[in-house]
Each structure stands twice: as structure tokens, then as C-alpha cells.
Coordinates of C-alpha atoms and ligand atoms in Angstrom, one line a residue:
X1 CA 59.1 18.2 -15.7
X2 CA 55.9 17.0 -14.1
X3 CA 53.5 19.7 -12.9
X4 CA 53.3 19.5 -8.9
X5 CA 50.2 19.4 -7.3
X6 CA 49.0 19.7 -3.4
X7 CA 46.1 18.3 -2.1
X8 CA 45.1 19.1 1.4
X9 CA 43.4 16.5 2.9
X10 CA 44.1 14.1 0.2
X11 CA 44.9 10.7 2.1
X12 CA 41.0 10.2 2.5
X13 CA 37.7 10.3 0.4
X14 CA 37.6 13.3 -2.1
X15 CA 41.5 14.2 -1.1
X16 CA 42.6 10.9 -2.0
X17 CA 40.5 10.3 -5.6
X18 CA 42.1 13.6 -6.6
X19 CA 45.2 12.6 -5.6
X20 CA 45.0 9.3 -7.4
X21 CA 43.6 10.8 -10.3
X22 CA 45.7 13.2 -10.6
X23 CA 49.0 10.9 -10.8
X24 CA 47.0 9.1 -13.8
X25 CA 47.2 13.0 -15.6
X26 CA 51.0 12.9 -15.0
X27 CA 51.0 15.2 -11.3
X28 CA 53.2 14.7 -8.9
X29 CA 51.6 14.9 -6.0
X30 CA 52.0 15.6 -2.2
X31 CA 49.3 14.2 -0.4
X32 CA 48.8 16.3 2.7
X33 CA 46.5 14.6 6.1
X34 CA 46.7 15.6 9.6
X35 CA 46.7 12.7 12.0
X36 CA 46.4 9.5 9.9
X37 CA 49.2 8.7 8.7
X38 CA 49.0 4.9 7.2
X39 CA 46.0 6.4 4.9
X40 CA 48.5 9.0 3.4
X41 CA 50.9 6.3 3.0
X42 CA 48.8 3.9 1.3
X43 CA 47.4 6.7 -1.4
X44 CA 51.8 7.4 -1.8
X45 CA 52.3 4.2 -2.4
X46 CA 49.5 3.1 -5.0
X47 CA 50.9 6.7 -6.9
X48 CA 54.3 4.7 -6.8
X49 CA 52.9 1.4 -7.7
X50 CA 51.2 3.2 -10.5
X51 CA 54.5 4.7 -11.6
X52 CA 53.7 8.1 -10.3
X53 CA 55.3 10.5 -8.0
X54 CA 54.2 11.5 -4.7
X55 CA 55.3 12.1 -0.9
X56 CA 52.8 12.6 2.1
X57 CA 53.1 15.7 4.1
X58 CA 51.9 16.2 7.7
X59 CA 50.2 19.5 8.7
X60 CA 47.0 20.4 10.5
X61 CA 45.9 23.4 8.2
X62 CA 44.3 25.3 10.9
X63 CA 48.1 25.6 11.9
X64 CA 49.8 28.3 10.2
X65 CA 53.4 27.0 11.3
X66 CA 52.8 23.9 10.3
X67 CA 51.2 25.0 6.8
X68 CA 54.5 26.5 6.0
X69 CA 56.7 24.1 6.7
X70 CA 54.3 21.6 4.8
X71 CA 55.2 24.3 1.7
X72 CA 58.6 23.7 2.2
X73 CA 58.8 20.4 2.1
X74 CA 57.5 20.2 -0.8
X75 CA 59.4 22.9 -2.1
X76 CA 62.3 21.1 -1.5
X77 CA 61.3 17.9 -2.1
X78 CA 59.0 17.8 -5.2
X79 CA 60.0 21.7 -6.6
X80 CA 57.7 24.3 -7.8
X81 CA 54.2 23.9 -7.1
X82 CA 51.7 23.8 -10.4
X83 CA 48.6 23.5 -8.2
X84 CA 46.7 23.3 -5.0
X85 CA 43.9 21.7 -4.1
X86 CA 41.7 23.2 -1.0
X87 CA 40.3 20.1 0.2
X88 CA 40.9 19.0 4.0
X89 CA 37.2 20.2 5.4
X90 CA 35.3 19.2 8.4
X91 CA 32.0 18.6 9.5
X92 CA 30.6 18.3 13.4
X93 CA 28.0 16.6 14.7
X94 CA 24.4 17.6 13.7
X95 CA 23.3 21.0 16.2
X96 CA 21.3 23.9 16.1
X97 CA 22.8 27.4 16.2
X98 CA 21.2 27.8 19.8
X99 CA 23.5 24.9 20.7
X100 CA 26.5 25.5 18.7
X101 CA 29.6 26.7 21.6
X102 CA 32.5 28.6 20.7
X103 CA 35.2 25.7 20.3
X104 CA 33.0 23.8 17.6
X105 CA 32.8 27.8 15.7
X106 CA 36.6 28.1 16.4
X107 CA 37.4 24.3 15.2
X108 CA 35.0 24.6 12.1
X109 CA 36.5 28.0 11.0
X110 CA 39.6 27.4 11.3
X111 CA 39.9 24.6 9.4
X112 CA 37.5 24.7 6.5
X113 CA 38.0 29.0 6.0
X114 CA 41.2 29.9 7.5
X115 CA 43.1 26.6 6.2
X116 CA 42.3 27.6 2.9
X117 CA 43.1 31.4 2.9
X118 CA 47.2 30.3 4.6
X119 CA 47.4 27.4 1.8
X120 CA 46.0 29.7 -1.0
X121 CA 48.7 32.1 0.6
X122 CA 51.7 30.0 0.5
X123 CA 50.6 28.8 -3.2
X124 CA 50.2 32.2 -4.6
X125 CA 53.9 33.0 -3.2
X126 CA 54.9 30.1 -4.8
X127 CA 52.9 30.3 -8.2
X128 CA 52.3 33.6 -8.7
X129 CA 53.9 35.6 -12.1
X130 CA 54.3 38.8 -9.3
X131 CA 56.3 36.7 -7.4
X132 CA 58.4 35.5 -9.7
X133 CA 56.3 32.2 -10.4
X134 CA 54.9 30.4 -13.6
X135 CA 51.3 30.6 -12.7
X136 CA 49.0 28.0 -11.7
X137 CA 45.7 26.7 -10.6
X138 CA 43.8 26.3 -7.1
X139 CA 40.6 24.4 -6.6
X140 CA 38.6 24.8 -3.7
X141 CA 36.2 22.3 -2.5
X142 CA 32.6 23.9 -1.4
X143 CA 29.4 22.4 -0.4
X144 CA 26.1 22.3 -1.8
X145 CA 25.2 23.6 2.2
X146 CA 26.9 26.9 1.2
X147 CA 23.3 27.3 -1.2
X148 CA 21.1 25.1 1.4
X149 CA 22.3 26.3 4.3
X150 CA 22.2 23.1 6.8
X151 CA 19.5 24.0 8.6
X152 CA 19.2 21.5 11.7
X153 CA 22.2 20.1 11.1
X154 CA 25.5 22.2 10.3
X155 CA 24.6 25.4 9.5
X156 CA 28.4 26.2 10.3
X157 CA 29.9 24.0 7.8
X158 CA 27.5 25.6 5.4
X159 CA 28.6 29.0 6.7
X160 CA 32.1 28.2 6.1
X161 CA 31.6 27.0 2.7
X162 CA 29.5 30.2 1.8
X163 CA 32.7 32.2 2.9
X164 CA 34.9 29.6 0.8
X165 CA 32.7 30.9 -2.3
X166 CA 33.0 34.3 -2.0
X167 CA 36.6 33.4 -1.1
X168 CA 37.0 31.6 -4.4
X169 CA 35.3 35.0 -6.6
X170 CA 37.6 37.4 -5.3
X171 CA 40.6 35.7 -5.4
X172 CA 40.1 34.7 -8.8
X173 CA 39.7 38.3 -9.7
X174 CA 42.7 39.5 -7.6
X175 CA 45.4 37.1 -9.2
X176 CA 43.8 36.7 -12.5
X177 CA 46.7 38.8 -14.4
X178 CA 49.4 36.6 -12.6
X179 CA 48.8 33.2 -14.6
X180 CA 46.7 32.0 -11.9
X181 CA 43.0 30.1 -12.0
X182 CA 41.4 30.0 -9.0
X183 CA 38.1 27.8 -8.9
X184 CA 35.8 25.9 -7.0
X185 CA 33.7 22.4 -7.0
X186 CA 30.4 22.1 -4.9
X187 CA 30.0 18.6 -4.2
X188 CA 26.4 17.6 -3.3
X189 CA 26.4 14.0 -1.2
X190 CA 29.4 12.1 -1.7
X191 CA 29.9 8.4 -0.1
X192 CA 33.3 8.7 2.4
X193 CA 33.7 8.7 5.5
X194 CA 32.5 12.2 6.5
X195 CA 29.5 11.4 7.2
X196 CA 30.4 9.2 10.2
X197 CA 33.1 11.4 11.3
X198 CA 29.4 14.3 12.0
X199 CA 27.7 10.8 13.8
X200 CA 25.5 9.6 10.5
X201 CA 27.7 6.9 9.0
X202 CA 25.0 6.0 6.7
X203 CA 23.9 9.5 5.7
X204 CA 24.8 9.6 1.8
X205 CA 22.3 6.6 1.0
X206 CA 19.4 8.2 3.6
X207 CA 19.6 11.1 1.9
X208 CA 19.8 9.7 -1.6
X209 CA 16.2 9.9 -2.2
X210 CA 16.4 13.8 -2.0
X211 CA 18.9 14.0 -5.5
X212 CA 17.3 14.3 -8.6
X213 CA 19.7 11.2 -9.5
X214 CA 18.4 9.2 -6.5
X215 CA 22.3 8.2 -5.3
X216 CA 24.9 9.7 -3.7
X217 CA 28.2 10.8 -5.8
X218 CA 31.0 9.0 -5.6
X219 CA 34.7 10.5 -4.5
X220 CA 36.1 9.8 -8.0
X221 CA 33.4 11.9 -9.6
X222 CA 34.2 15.0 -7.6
X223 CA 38.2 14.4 -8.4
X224 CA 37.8 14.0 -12.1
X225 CA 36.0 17.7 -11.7
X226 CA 39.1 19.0 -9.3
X227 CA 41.4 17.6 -11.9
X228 CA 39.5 19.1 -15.0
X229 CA 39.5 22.7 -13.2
X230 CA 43.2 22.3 -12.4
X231 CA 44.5 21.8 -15.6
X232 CA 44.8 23.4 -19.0
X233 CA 41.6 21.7 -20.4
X234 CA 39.5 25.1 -18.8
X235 CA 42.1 27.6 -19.1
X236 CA 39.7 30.3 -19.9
X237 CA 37.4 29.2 -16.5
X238 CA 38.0 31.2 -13.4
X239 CA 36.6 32.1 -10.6
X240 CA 33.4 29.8 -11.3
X241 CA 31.8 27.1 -9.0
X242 CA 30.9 23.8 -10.7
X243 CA 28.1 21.8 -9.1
X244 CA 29.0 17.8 -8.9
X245 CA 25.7 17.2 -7.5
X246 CA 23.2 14.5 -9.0
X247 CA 21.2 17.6 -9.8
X248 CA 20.8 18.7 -6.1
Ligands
NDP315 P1 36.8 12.8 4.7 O1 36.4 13.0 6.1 O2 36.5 11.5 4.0 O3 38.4 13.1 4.5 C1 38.9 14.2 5.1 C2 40.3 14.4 4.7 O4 40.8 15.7 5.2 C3 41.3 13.4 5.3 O5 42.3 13.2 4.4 C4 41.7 14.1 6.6 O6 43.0 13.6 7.0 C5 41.8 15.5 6.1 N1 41.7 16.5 7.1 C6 40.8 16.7 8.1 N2 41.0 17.7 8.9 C7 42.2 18.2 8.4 C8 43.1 19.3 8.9 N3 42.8 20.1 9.9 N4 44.3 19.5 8.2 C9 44.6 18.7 7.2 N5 43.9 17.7 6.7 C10 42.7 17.4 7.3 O7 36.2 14.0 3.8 P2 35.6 14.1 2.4 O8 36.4 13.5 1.4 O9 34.1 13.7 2.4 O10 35.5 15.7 2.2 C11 36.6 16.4 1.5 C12 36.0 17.8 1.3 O11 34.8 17.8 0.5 C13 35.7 18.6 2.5 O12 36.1 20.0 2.4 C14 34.2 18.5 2.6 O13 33.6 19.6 3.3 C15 33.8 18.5 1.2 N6 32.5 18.0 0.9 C16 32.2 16.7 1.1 C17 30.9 16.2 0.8 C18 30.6 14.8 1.1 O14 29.3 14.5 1.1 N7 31.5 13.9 1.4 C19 29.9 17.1 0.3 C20 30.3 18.4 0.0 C21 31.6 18.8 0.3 P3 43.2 12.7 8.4 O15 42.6 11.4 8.1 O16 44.6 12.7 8.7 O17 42.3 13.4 9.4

């Protein structure tokens, strides 16, 4: 049988690489987005046209309700899960702390830190050797803010991706007995469209002269990291974070 993978966010940009890529290493994969539906579709369907197996799954994971029916669908659509990917993040517009009101905290929070703790949750039910599971892996996806801290811009997001760090160490520590890796990739800048959704559509290539590499990543090179840190090829890696950064 196929080892099952969820990626959360994984209809656009970094979601959706991992996603394809990880149908090329024999996944089956549910590719989970939260309003846009035709991009989920389209990443489903060039799985199938590849061969591959994959649904798209609807849930806003700063909604614990719908988290856990996302679970069950795939549950009882694709079967035991092998692996989750962390992925679905936001950014907000760029804003100084002073500025910064209590809905963008809540929004920002919520989705980047709490998502991952109720998906990590569901997983570890799932995948978990005390719960009667095979083991597994989960990837979560950082920042290379969490070690700059986004001054000036998003010192939120970096926040939240400093908490999904220390998220990532003691996790790792607390299910590393019950077959489960838990890891984490810190992407530096990465062309998609997350950058226009914080108001700088061309940000990646204005900031390219700031990485050692002088260019922005690319979404593939960030999944083919995911993918490694999912699978058996680092079986004795846990708990690490592995920059994909140009060098940043
Ligand atoms: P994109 O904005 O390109 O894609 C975001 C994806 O996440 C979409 O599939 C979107 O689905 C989904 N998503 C957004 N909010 C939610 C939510 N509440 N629930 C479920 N899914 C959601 O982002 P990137 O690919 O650039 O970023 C992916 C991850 O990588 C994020 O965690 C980000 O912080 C991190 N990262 C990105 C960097 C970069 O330079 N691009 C650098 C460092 C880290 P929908 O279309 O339905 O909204």
C-alpha cells in the first residue's frame, strides 16, 4: 500500500511542489487548501494525470472542527496516514508592532501556530505506535524570520515561526519512542505568490540581492527537502531544522 501523506496548504506554492513531488515518490496525497478550490483541483488532477493518487480536502486550519473532519476524510477515503506536512502559513501586510491590532495577532496565530499544534494532534492519533499506529513523519515549514525576526515588516509571522521551532524540538522529543519524526524546513525567499498576498508581489527578486546566492528559491527546492525529511532516506533525523536558504 502507498504511504499517505497530508499537506496543508498544498494546492499553492510550497504546498503544491510537495504535493507534486511527493506523488512522483509513490505518496498518496490529500492536498488540503482553504478557499480556492480550482487550485487544489488542478494539483489532484496533474497527481492523476501522473498516475498518482490524491483527493483535495477543504478546511481552514485555524478551525478545529473543520481540521477534524478534514482527518476523517482522509481516513476514510485514502486510509492511514504516513505523514503530515505543516505547511498552510500566512503572512500580513508589512507593519510595525506599534501598529499591529489584535485581529491581525489573532489571524496570524491561529493559523501559522495553532493550525499546526490541532493537525500535529490529529496525526499523532493517527500515526502514533501509543495509539495503536505505525509511526510516521511530520514536517513543519518555518521561516528564516523565526532567526531574523522581521523587523519593519512581520515581526508576527517571524514570531509565529520561532514558536513553530521550538514547537518542532519538543515534539520530536515527546513522540520520538512512538515511530514518529518530527522535523522542520526553514525556507529563506521562495518565488510564490506569498509575497503579494503581504502587498509586495515582487518581493523574492528585490530581495534577491540580500542571499549569498543572489536569487530567490524556488517552491520545488523547498519540497524536494519536505519530501527528503518525510521519508525513510533520514530516518535517524529528528527534531532538526534544515535551512533551504541560498545561504541566507
Ligand atoms: P502561498 O501563499 O503561495 O500558498 C499558501 C497555501 O496555504 C495555499 O495553498 C493556501 O490555500 C493555503 N492556506 C492559507 N491559509 C490557509 C488556512 N488557514 N488553512 C488551510 N490552508 C491555508 O504560500 P507559500 O507556498 O509561499 O508558503 C507556504 C509556507 O511556507 C508557509 O507556511 C510560509 O510561511 C512558508 N514560507 C514561505 C516563504 C516564501 O518566501 N514563500 C519563506 C519562508 C517560509 P488557499 O489558496 O485555499 O488559500
Amino acid at each position: 500500500m502507498k504511504p499517505i501523506v497530508l499537506v496543508t496548504g498544498g494546492s499553492r506554492g510550497i504546498g503544491a511542489a510537495t504535493a507534486l513531488l511527493a506523488a512522483e515518490h509513490g505518496y498518496a496525497v490529500a492536498v488540503n487548501y482553504a478557499r480556492n478550490s480550482l487550485a487544489a483541483d488542478e494539483v489532484v488532477r496533474q497527481i492523476r494525470a501522473g498516475g498518482g493518487t490524491a483527493m483535495a480536502v477543504q478546511a481552514d486550519v485555524a478551525n478545529e472542527s473543520e481540521v477534524m473532519a478534514m482527518f476523517e476524510r482522509v481516513d476514510a477515503k485514502l486510509g492511514p496516514l504516513s505523514s503530515l506536512v505543516n505547511n498552510a502559513g500566512i503572512v500580513d501586510v508589512a507593519c510595525r508592532v506599534d501598529e499591529m491590532d489584535m485581529a491581525r495577532l489573532q489571524r496570524m496565530f491561529a493559523t501559522n501556530v495553532l493550525g499546526s499544534f490541532v493537525c500535529a494532534r490529529e496525526a499523532i492519533k493517527r500515526m502514533s505506535t501509543r495509539h495503536g499506529g505505525t509511526g510516521g513523519s511530520i514536517v513543519n515549514v518555518s521561516s528564516a524570520a523565526a532567526r531574523g525576526g522581521g523587523s519593519g515588516q512581520y515581526v508576527d509571522y517571524a514570531a509565529s515561526k520561532g514558536a513553530i521551532e521550538t514547537f518542532t524540538v519538543g515534539l520530536a522529543k515527546e513522540v520520538a519512542l512512538e515511530g514518529i519524526r518530527v522535523n522542520a524546513v526553514r525556507p529563506g525567499i521562495i518565488e510564490t505568490d506569498i509575497h503579494a498576498s503581504g502587498g509586495q508581489p515582487d518581493r523574492a527578486w528585490q530581495l534577491a540581492p540580500q542571499v549569498p546566492m543572489q536569487r530567490p528559491g524556488t517552491a520545488l527546492e523547498v519540497a524536494q527537502a519536505i519530501v527528503w525529511l518525510m521519508g525513510n532516506a533520514s530516518s535517524y533525523t529528528t527534531g532538526s531544522m534544515l535551512d533551504v536558504s541560498g545561504g541566507r
